[in-house]
Amino acid sequence: MSDRTLSTMLLQYMLWVILMFSSAYAFSQQWHTSSSGPGDFWLDDMTIDSQGAIYTAGYFSGLEILSTDSSQILLPAVDDYDGVLVKHDEFGNYLWSITLQGQGHQGVRGIDVNSTDEVVISGRIEDTVDFDMSNGEHYISSQGATSYIASYASDRDLLWAKAFHASGLDCHIHDLIIDSQDNVLITGSFSGSMDADPDSGVVQLTALGQSDGFIIKLDRDGEFIWAKTFQGPSNVLSRDLLIDADGNIIISGTFNGQADLDTSEDYAVVISEGDVDIFICKLDQAGNTLWSGSIGGTGTERPYELAMDSEQSIYLSGMFGDACDMDMGDGIHLLHSTGNMDAMLIKMDMDGNFQWAHSLGGSLVDIGHAVKVDMNDRIIWAGQYWGSVDMEVGIEEHYQSSLDVMDFFILEFDTEGNQTATMTQGGMATEMYPLITLTQDEDLLFAGSFSGNCDTDPSSSFFPSEASGYD
């Protein structure tokens, strides 16, 4: 392992928020702030703006308390779960929050900021929800399966909010990303039929199977540009988005049975090897398929996040079970899970050609949630592990055991796949769904949820946080 200094900033927002700088084996905490409450608080996405402000998005139940320097902000949920967007400054100080309240389950799933620091969010609602947190009102009503997209100024004033409705049970926006022209791209899944134009126009999409994947492109004002689908006779779910330096779009998702990944009238059919396989495809700026392929084996595979380095090579973080071929091409690169499900990290070039793959796992369930690449092409991989797991992906062994159920890991690699740093952290409960992003100073921002007691300082000192539920 390298003894090079790894500059890392950790933010764990649910119950705790941390900023720390670290080497590979020695860490010093910079700041810590917290929220608390008797309910659950789950994060789904995180980003930063040009001023370094931190946005976290997700959903919560019960009552959550956000602490500031001088007061406490109470966030009471109306029913099962309410959606939430929270803004902190670069030092973790609370600035403002938005809650989407109603009966049933409301949530914020995706978040990104454009060139003028307007923040765009997406998610799903099950009731009539007011999206205007200022003095005005802007209600959107659920019509069965309903997803939304909304834009706010940096001071949380609503700019616009729009909805997508499907006739079936499924209408989910799984990811959102903004391109260099401030166009907004969303991807997800729907069943039945769905109007892809959120305004007065009608662009009807019809699912071929139980659920189909979609990608929709809007301008910065939410005006419709184009929409495409990924179809199959069973389930095709589009999950994550990435944009390269040329404005091309990389999409990952899952399917079982068959899926047509060509967005034109031609066909690019992939067939699953096991229960659920992964698909990856690349589209141009107009939504035309450039290439596509699948990753699969005898078990179930799931993608979580895509990232890209300076050479436009693509990295995919996810999980797999049993035996899985990580090569989308004619070659074969089989990895075998040690337990039920193992974490995986795959590198391919800009054309989807296999470069290398790593797995991490023990006898239980391990998940590779997040991956990011910094300006020096260091690959940061984060996830969760359960039980005793070898944290060295090479020949050497470095076993770590979770303190109770699931703890989180952060591993660093160079572009050749050599491991250069390792960190694990956790407590006497469960730490789940880690998110990471990079600041302008190339520090690493980390977020997630936990229950019970958790040591939030990875140095030799113990800085415990305690959750009432999942916080």
mmCIF file of C-alpha atoms in Angstrom, residues 18-296:
data_model
loop_
_atom_site.group_PDB
_atom_site.id
_atom_site.type_symbol
_atom_site.label_atom_id
_atom_site.label_comp_id
_atom_site.label_asym_id
_atom_site.label_seq_id
_atom_site.Cartn_x
_atom_site.Cartn_y
_atom_site.Cartn_z
ATOM 1 C CA ILE A 18 -17.872 15.074 9.252
ATOM 2 C CA LEU A 19 -15.048 16.818 7.459
ATOM 3 C CA MET A 20 -11.703 15.081 7.726
ATOM 4 C CA PHE A 21 -8.350 14.933 5.995
ATOM 5 C CA SER A 22 -6.509 11.646 5.991
ATOM 6 C CA SER A 23 -3.540 9.609 4.948
ATOM 7 C CA ALA A 24 -3.937 5.940 4.063
ATOM 8 C CA TYR A 25 -3.804 4.893 7.724
ATOM 9 C CA ALA A 26 -3.934 8.102 9.812
ATOM 10 C CA PHE A 27 -6.942 10.424 9.922
ATOM 11 C CA SER A 28 -7.754 13.734 11.605
ATOM 12 C CA GLN A 29 -11.287 15.054 11.887
ATOM 13 C CA GLN A 30 -11.911 18.670 10.857
ATOM 14 C CA TRP A 31 -15.556 19.300 11.758
ATOM 15 C CA HIS A 32 -18.656 17.520 12.869
ATOM 16 C CA THR A 33 -22.315 18.525 12.903
ATOM 17 C CA SER A 34 -25.415 16.448 13.391
ATOM 18 C CA SER A 35 -29.108 15.875 13.001
ATOM 19 C CA SER A 36 -31.229 13.626 15.170
ATOM 20 C CA GLY A 37 -34.745 12.344 15.555
ATOM 21 C CA PRO A 38 -36.909 9.318 16.300
ATOM 22 C CA GLY A 39 -37.665 8.552 12.652
ATOM 23 C CA ASP A 40 -35.667 7.344 9.651
ATOM 24 C CA PHE A 41 -33.651 9.553 7.325
ATOM 25 C CA TRP A 42 -32.330 8.166 4.034
ATOM 26 C CA LEU A 43 -30.080 9.943 1.558
ATOM 27 C CA ASP A 44 -30.326 9.186 -2.163
ATOM 28 C CA ASP A 45 -28.048 11.792 -3.756
ATOM 29 C CA MET A 46 -25.549 14.556 -3.048
ATOM 30 C CA THR A 47 -23.796 17.297 -5.012
ATOM 31 C CA ILE A 48 -21.941 20.590 -4.548
ATOM 32 C CA ASP A 49 -22.237 23.951 -6.319
ATOM 33 C CA SER A 50 -19.563 26.375 -7.566
ATOM 34 C CA GLN A 51 -19.361 28.036 -4.133
ATOM 35 C CA GLY A 52 -18.716 24.740 -2.366
ATOM 36 C CA ALA A 53 -22.211 24.524 -0.856
ATOM 37 C CA ILE A 54 -23.337 20.959 -0.167
ATOM 38 C CA TYR A 55 -26.753 19.674 -1.245
ATOM 39 C CA THR A 56 -28.104 16.391 0.109
ATOM 40 C CA ALA A 57 -31.421 14.866 -0.943
ATOM 41 C CA GLY A 58 -33.578 11.965 0.171
ATOM 42 C CA TYR A 59 -36.584 11.224 2.368
ATOM 43 C CA PHE A 60 -37.426 10.922 6.061
ATOM 44 C CA SER A 61 -40.129 9.801 8.473
ATOM 45 C CA GLY A 62 -41.165 10.896 11.952
ATOM 46 C CA LEU A 63 -39.299 13.964 13.179
ATOM 47 C CA GLU A 64 -35.784 15.042 12.217
ATOM 48 C CA ILE A 65 -33.841 17.804 13.966
ATOM 49 C CA LEU A 66 -31.173 19.700 12.026
ATOM 50 C CA SER A 67 -28.740 21.550 14.275
ATOM 51 C CA THR A 68 -27.351 25.013 13.519
ATOM 52 C CA ASP A 69 -24.968 27.183 15.520
ATOM 53 C CA SER A 70 -27.788 28.983 17.307
ATOM 54 C CA SER A 71 -30.918 26.876 16.939
ATOM 55 C CA GLN A 72 -32.498 23.628 15.838
ATOM 56 C CA ILE A 73 -34.587 23.170 12.695
ATOM 57 C CA LEU A 74 -37.502 20.756 13.096
ATOM 58 C CA LEU A 75 -38.574 18.671 10.102
ATOM 59 C CA PRO A 76 -41.802 16.783 10.889
ATOM 60 C CA ALA A 77 -42.994 14.256 8.301
ATOM 61 C CA VAL A 78 -46.716 14.336 7.469
ATOM 62 C CA ASP A 79 -47.194 10.623 6.819
ATOM 63 C CA ASP A 80 -44.981 7.671 5.836
ATOM 64 C CA TYR A 81 -42.085 9.542 4.230
ATOM 65 C CA ASP A 82 -41.559 13.119 3.054
ATOM 66 C CA GLY A 83 -38.981 14.257 0.521
ATOM 67 C CA VAL A 84 -36.179 16.538 1.657
ATOM 68 C CA LEU A 85 -33.451 18.717 0.150
ATOM 69 C CA VAL A 86 -30.901 20.244 2.548
ATOM 70 C CA LYS A 87 -28.216 22.846 1.818
ATOM 71 C CA HIS A 88 -25.075 23.306 3.954
ATOM 72 C CA ASP A 89 -22.162 25.624 3.337
ATOM 73 C CA GLU A 90 -18.687 24.222 2.639
ATOM 74 C CA PHE A 91 -17.997 23.947 6.391
ATOM 75 C CA GLY A 92 -21.149 21.947 7.131
ATOM 76 C CA ASN A 93 -23.217 24.838 8.480
ATOM 77 C CA TYR A 94 -26.948 24.496 7.805
ATOM 78 C CA LEU A 95 -28.335 27.069 5.325
ATOM 79 C CA TRP A 96 -31.832 25.943 4.355
ATOM 80 C CA SER A 97 -34.040 22.972 3.571
ATOM 81 C CA ILE A 98 -37.043 22.061 1.436
ATOM 82 C CA THR A 99 -39.561 19.384 2.368
ATOM 83 C CA LEU A 100 -42.083 17.816 -0.004
ATOM 84 C CA GLN A 101 -44.962 16.785 2.220
ATOM 85 C CA GLY A 102 -48.048 14.666 1.714
ATOM 86 C CA GLN A 103 -49.789 11.400 2.450
ATOM 87 C CA GLY A 104 -47.886 8.262 1.494
ATOM 88 C CA HIS A 105 -44.313 8.349 0.229
ATOM 89 C CA GLN A 106 -42.671 11.472 -1.203
ATOM 90 C CA GLY A 107 -38.950 11.429 -2.002
ATOM 91 C CA VAL A 108 -36.091 13.274 -3.683
ATOM 92 C CA ARG A 109 -34.058 10.759 -5.715
ATOM 93 C CA GLY A 110 -31.792 12.851 -7.977
ATOM 94 C CA ILE A 111 -30.047 16.208 -7.702
ATOM 95 C CA ASP A 112 -27.642 18.317 -9.767
ATOM 96 C CA VAL A 113 -26.698 21.995 -10.182
ATOM 97 C CA ASN A 114 -26.261 23.985 -13.395
ATOM 98 C CA SER A 115 -23.739 26.654 -14.408
ATOM 99 C CA THR A 116 -25.536 29.403 -12.432
ATOM 100 C CA ASP A 117 -25.958 27.267 -9.289
ATOM 101 C CA GLU A 118 -29.628 26.578 -9.837
ATOM 102 C CA VAL A 119 -30.410 23.219 -8.265
ATOM 103 C CA VAL A 120 -32.611 20.684 -10.058
ATOM 104 C CA ILE A 121 -34.195 17.767 -8.212
ATOM 105 C CA SER A 122 -36.262 14.770 -9.262
ATOM 106 C CA GLY A 123 -38.239 12.104 -7.466
ATOM 107 C CA ARG A 124 -41.650 10.570 -6.912
ATOM 108 C CA ILE A 125 -44.820 11.717 -5.139
ATOM 109 C CA GLU A 126 -47.979 9.935 -3.999
ATOM 110 C CA ASP A 127 -50.128 12.925 -2.997
ATOM 111 C CA THR A 128 -50.781 16.582 -3.825
ATOM 112 C CA VAL A 129 -47.538 18.369 -2.956
ATOM 113 C CA ASP A 130 -46.617 22.066 -2.756
ATOM 114 C CA PHE A 131 -43.184 22.611 -4.354
ATOM 115 C CA ASP A 132 -42.956 26.321 -3.456
ATOM 116 C CA MET A 133 -41.317 26.829 -0.046
ATOM 117 C CA SER A 134 -41.507 30.634 -0.311
ATOM 118 C CA ASN A 135 -44.668 32.730 -0.039
ATOM 119 C CA GLY A 136 -46.285 31.304 -3.163
ATOM 120 C CA GLU A 137 -47.871 27.964 -3.981
ATOM 121 C CA HIS A 138 -47.151 25.463 -6.731
ATOM 122 C CA TYR A 139 -49.075 22.225 -6.301
ATOM 123 C CA ILE A 140 -48.561 19.019 -8.260
ATOM 124 C CA SER A 141 -51.012 16.172 -7.760
ATOM 125 C CA SER A 142 -50.165 12.513 -8.087
ATOM 126 C CA GLN A 143 -52.142 10.665 -10.732
ATOM 127 C CA GLY A 144 -51.297 7.088 -9.861
ATOM 128 C CA ALA A 145 -47.629 6.593 -10.726
ATOM 129 C CA THR A 146 -46.169 10.122 -10.754
ATOM 130 C CA SER A 147 -42.628 11.462 -10.869
ATOM 131 C CA TYR A 148 -41.542 15.102 -10.854
ATOM 132 C CA ILE A 149 -38.667 17.388 -11.712
ATOM 133 C CA ALA A 150 -38.226 20.830 -10.109
ATOM 134 C CA SER A 151 -35.687 23.656 -10.235
ATOM 135 C CA TYR A 152 -34.767 26.080 -7.444
ATOM 136 C CA ALA A 153 -32.543 29.149 -7.221
ATOM 137 C CA SER A 154 -29.612 29.006 -4.809
ATOM 138 C CA ASP A 155 -31.776 30.777 -2.186
ATOM 139 C CA ARG A 156 -34.447 27.998 -2.545
ATOM 140 C CA ASP A 157 -36.930 30.114 -4.556
ATOM 141 C CA LEU A 158 -38.878 27.857 -6.907
ATOM 142 C CA LEU A 159 -38.151 28.413 -10.613
ATOM 143 C CA TRP A 160 -40.349 25.660 -12.055
ATOM 144 C CA ALA A 161 -41.758 22.228 -11.244
ATOM 145 C CA LYS A 162 -43.257 19.653 -13.615
ATOM 146 C CA ALA A 163 -44.638 16.120 -13.479
ATOM 147 C CA PHE A 164 -44.647 12.874 -15.453
ATOM 148 C CA HIS A 165 -47.549 10.439 -15.101
ATOM 149 C CA ALA A 166 -47.704 6.789 -16.170
ATOM 150 C CA SER A 167 -50.834 4.686 -16.596
ATOM 151 C CA GLY A 168 -49.215 1.651 -14.953
ATOM 152 C CA LEU A 169 -47.813 1.149 -11.463
ATOM 153 C CA ASP A 170 -44.263 2.223 -12.310
ATOM 154 C CA CYS A 171 -43.064 5.777 -12.961
ATOM 155 C CA HIS A 172 -39.658 6.350 -11.387
ATOM 156 C CA ILE A 173 -36.887 8.808 -12.188
ATOM 157 C CA HIS A 174 -33.767 6.993 -11.007
ATOM 158 C CA ASP A 175 -31.130 9.571 -11.950
ATOM 159 C CA LEU A 176 -30.710 13.160 -13.090
ATOM 160 C CA ILE A 177 -27.727 14.920 -14.658
ATOM 161 C CA ILE A 178 -27.122 18.369 -16.205
ATOM 162 C CA ASP A 179 -24.897 18.751 -19.277
ATOM 163 C CA SER A 180 -22.507 21.571 -20.232
ATOM 164 C CA GLN A 181 -25.354 23.471 -21.967
ATOM 165 C CA ASP A 182 -27.512 23.285 -18.805
ATOM 166 C CA ASN A 183 -29.846 20.780 -20.425
ATOM 167 C CA VAL A 184 -31.381 18.343 -17.951
ATOM 168 C CA LEU A 185 -31.375 14.601 -18.598
ATOM 169 C CA ILE A 186 -33.446 12.183 -16.533
ATOM 170 C CA THR A 187 -33.617 8.416 -16.726
ATOM 171 C CA GLY A 188 -35.808 5.823 -15.077
ATOM 172 C CA SER A 189 -38.566 3.315 -15.707
ATOM 173 C CA PHE A 190 -42.301 3.303 -16.417
ATOM 174 C CA SER A 191 -45.131 0.880 -17.057
ATOM 175 C CA GLY A 192 -48.175 1.245 -19.261
ATOM 176 C CA SER A 193 -47.943 4.551 -21.113
ATOM 177 C CA MET A 194 -46.319 7.856 -20.162
ATOM 178 C CA ASP A 195 -46.320 11.350 -21.666
ATOM 179 C CA ALA A 196 -42.643 12.345 -21.880
ATOM 180 C CA ASP A 197 -43.471 16.038 -22.436
ATOM 181 C CA PRO A 198 -44.230 17.594 -19.033
ATOM 182 C CA ASP A 199 -45.914 20.627 -20.632
ATOM 183 C CA SER A 200 -48.858 20.961 -23.032
ATOM 184 C CA GLY A 201 -47.323 18.820 -25.774
ATOM 185 C CA VAL A 202 -47.852 15.073 -25.951
ATOM 186 C CA VAL A 203 -44.995 12.617 -26.538
ATOM 187 C CA GLN A 204 -46.509 9.261 -25.712
ATOM 188 C CA LEU A 205 -44.224 6.415 -24.639
ATOM 189 C CA THR A 206 -45.654 2.896 -24.393
ATOM 190 C CA ALA A 207 -43.959 0.118 -22.442
ATOM 191 C CA LEU A 208 -43.497 -3.172 -24.251
ATOM 192 C CA GLY A 209 -43.092 -5.282 -21.112
ATOM 193 C CA GLN A 210 -43.863 -4.941 -17.426
ATOM 194 C CA SER A 211 -41.568 -1.903 -17.175
ATOM 195 C CA ASP A 212 -39.381 -0.174 -19.766
ATOM 196 C CA GLY A 213 -36.481 2.193 -19.314
ATOM 197 C CA PHE A 214 -36.520 5.771 -20.570
ATOM 198 C CA ILE A 215 -34.276 8.784 -20.978
ATOM 199 C CA ILE A 216 -35.719 12.286 -21.439
ATOM 200 C CA LYS A 217 -33.822 15.459 -22.334
ATOM 201 C CA LEU A 218 -35.162 18.882 -21.288
ATOM 202 C CA ASP A 219 -33.672 22.364 -21.568
ATOM 203 C CA ARG A 220 -32.772 24.428 -18.490
ATOM 204 C CA ASP A 221 -36.372 25.670 -18.241
ATOM 205 C CA GLY A 222 -37.766 22.139 -18.291
ATOM 206 C CA GLU A 223 -38.934 22.351 -21.910
ATOM 207 C CA PHE A 224 -39.025 19.032 -23.777
ATOM 208 C CA ILE A 225 -36.247 18.240 -26.310
ATOM 209 C CA TRP A 226 -36.402 14.463 -26.910
ATOM 210 C CA ALA A 227 -37.199 11.103 -25.305
ATOM 211 C CA LYS A 228 -36.008 7.541 -25.921
ATOM 212 C CA THR A 229 -36.901 4.126 -24.490
ATOM 213 C CA PHE A 230 -35.140 0.829 -23.762
ATOM 214 C CA GLN A 231 -37.639 -1.974 -24.203
ATOM 215 C CA GLY A 232 -38.072 -5.655 -23.509
ATOM 216 C CA PRO A 233 -40.800 -8.237 -22.876
ATOM 217 C CA SER A 234 -40.124 -8.284 -19.119
ATOM 218 C CA ASN A 235 -38.360 -5.558 -17.089
ATOM 219 C CA VAL A 236 -35.838 -2.999 -18.334
ATOM 220 C CA LEU A 237 -34.837 -0.412 -15.722
ATOM 221 C CA SER A 238 -32.522 2.483 -16.551
ATOM 222 C CA ARG A 239 -30.627 3.566 -13.419
ATOM 223 C CA ASP A 240 -27.567 5.839 -13.795
ATOM 224 C CA LEU A 241 -26.317 8.574 -16.133
ATOM 225 C CA LEU A 242 -22.907 9.931 -17.101
ATOM 226 C CA ILE A 243 -21.922 12.565 -19.688
ATOM 227 C CA ASP A 244 -18.519 12.558 -21.408
ATOM 228 C CA ALA A 245 -16.450 15.500 -22.661
ATOM 229 C CA ASP A 246 -18.183 15.386 -26.062
ATOM 230 C CA GLY A 247 -21.677 15.469 -24.595
ATOM 231 C CA ASN A 248 -22.336 11.777 -25.221
ATOM 232 C CA ILE A 249 -24.463 9.990 -22.624
ATOM 233 C CA ILE A 250 -23.562 6.722 -20.898
ATOM 234 C CA ILE A 251 -26.426 4.841 -19.242
ATOM 235 C CA SER A 252 -26.438 1.793 -16.998
ATOM 236 C CA GLY A 253 -29.416 -0.264 -15.954
ATOM 237 C CA THR A 254 -30.807 -3.737 -15.394
ATOM 238 C CA PHE A 255 -32.916 -6.166 -17.410
ATOM 239 C CA ASN A 256 -34.098 -9.738 -17.358
ATOM 240 C CA GLY A 257 -34.951 -11.796 -20.388
ATOM 241 C CA GLN A 258 -34.286 -9.595 -23.402
ATOM 242 C CA ALA A 259 -33.763 -5.867 -23.934
ATOM 243 C CA ASP A 260 -33.448 -3.751 -27.074
ATOM 244 C CA LEU A 261 -30.882 -1.026 -26.403
ATOM 245 C CA ASP A 262 -31.102 0.676 -29.808
ATOM 246 C CA THR A 263 -33.146 3.871 -29.525
ATOM 247 C CA SER A 264 -33.907 3.948 -33.278
ATOM 248 C CA GLU A 265 -36.041 1.549 -35.327
ATOM 249 C CA ASP A 266 -33.066 -0.831 -35.523
ATOM 250 C CA TYR A 267 -32.306 -3.458 -32.902
ATOM 251 C CA ALA A 268 -29.465 -4.038 -30.447
ATOM 252 C CA VAL A 269 -30.790 -6.953 -28.402
ATOM 253 C CA VAL A 270 -29.087 -8.309 -25.299
ATOM 254 C CA ILE A 271 -30.145 -11.497 -23.501
ATOM 255 C CA SER A 272 -29.705 -12.022 -19.773
ATOM 256 C CA GLU A 273 -27.548 -14.930 -18.602
ATOM 257 C CA GLY A 274 -29.130 -15.179 -15.156
ATOM 258 C CA ASP A 275 -31.900 -13.618 -13.106
ATOM 259 C CA VAL A 276 -31.040 -9.941 -13.634
ATOM 260 C CA ASP A 277 -28.162 -8.612 -15.767
ATOM 261 C CA ILE A 278 -26.615 -5.174 -16.260
ATOM 262 C CA PHE A 279 -26.778 -3.212 -19.500
ATOM 263 C CA ILE A 280 -24.598 -0.280 -20.510
ATOM 264 C CA CYS A 281 -25.099 1.846 -23.602
ATOM 265 C CA LYS A 282 -23.715 5.064 -25.030
ATOM 266 C CA LEU A 283 -25.883 7.643 -26.808
ATOM 267 C CA ASP A 284 -24.948 10.771 -28.733
ATOM 268 C CA GLN A 285 -26.380 14.191 -27.836
ATOM 269 C CA ALA A 286 -29.461 13.474 -29.951
ATOM 270 C CA GLY A 287 -30.168 10.208 -28.137
ATOM 271 C CA ASN A 288 -28.950 7.840 -30.865
ATOM 272 C CA THR A 289 -27.291 4.625 -29.674
ATOM 273 C CA LEU A 290 -23.545 4.498 -30.407
ATOM 274 C CA TRP A 291 -22.795 1.173 -28.693
ATOM 275 C CA SER A 292 -24.335 -1.132 -26.121
ATOM 276 C CA GLY A 293 -23.661 -4.329 -24.222
ATOM 277 C CA SER A 294 -24.447 -6.361 -21.123
ATOM 278 C CA ILE A 295 -22.695 -7.777 -18.061
ATOM 279 C CA GLY A 296 -24.081 -10.898 -16.460
#
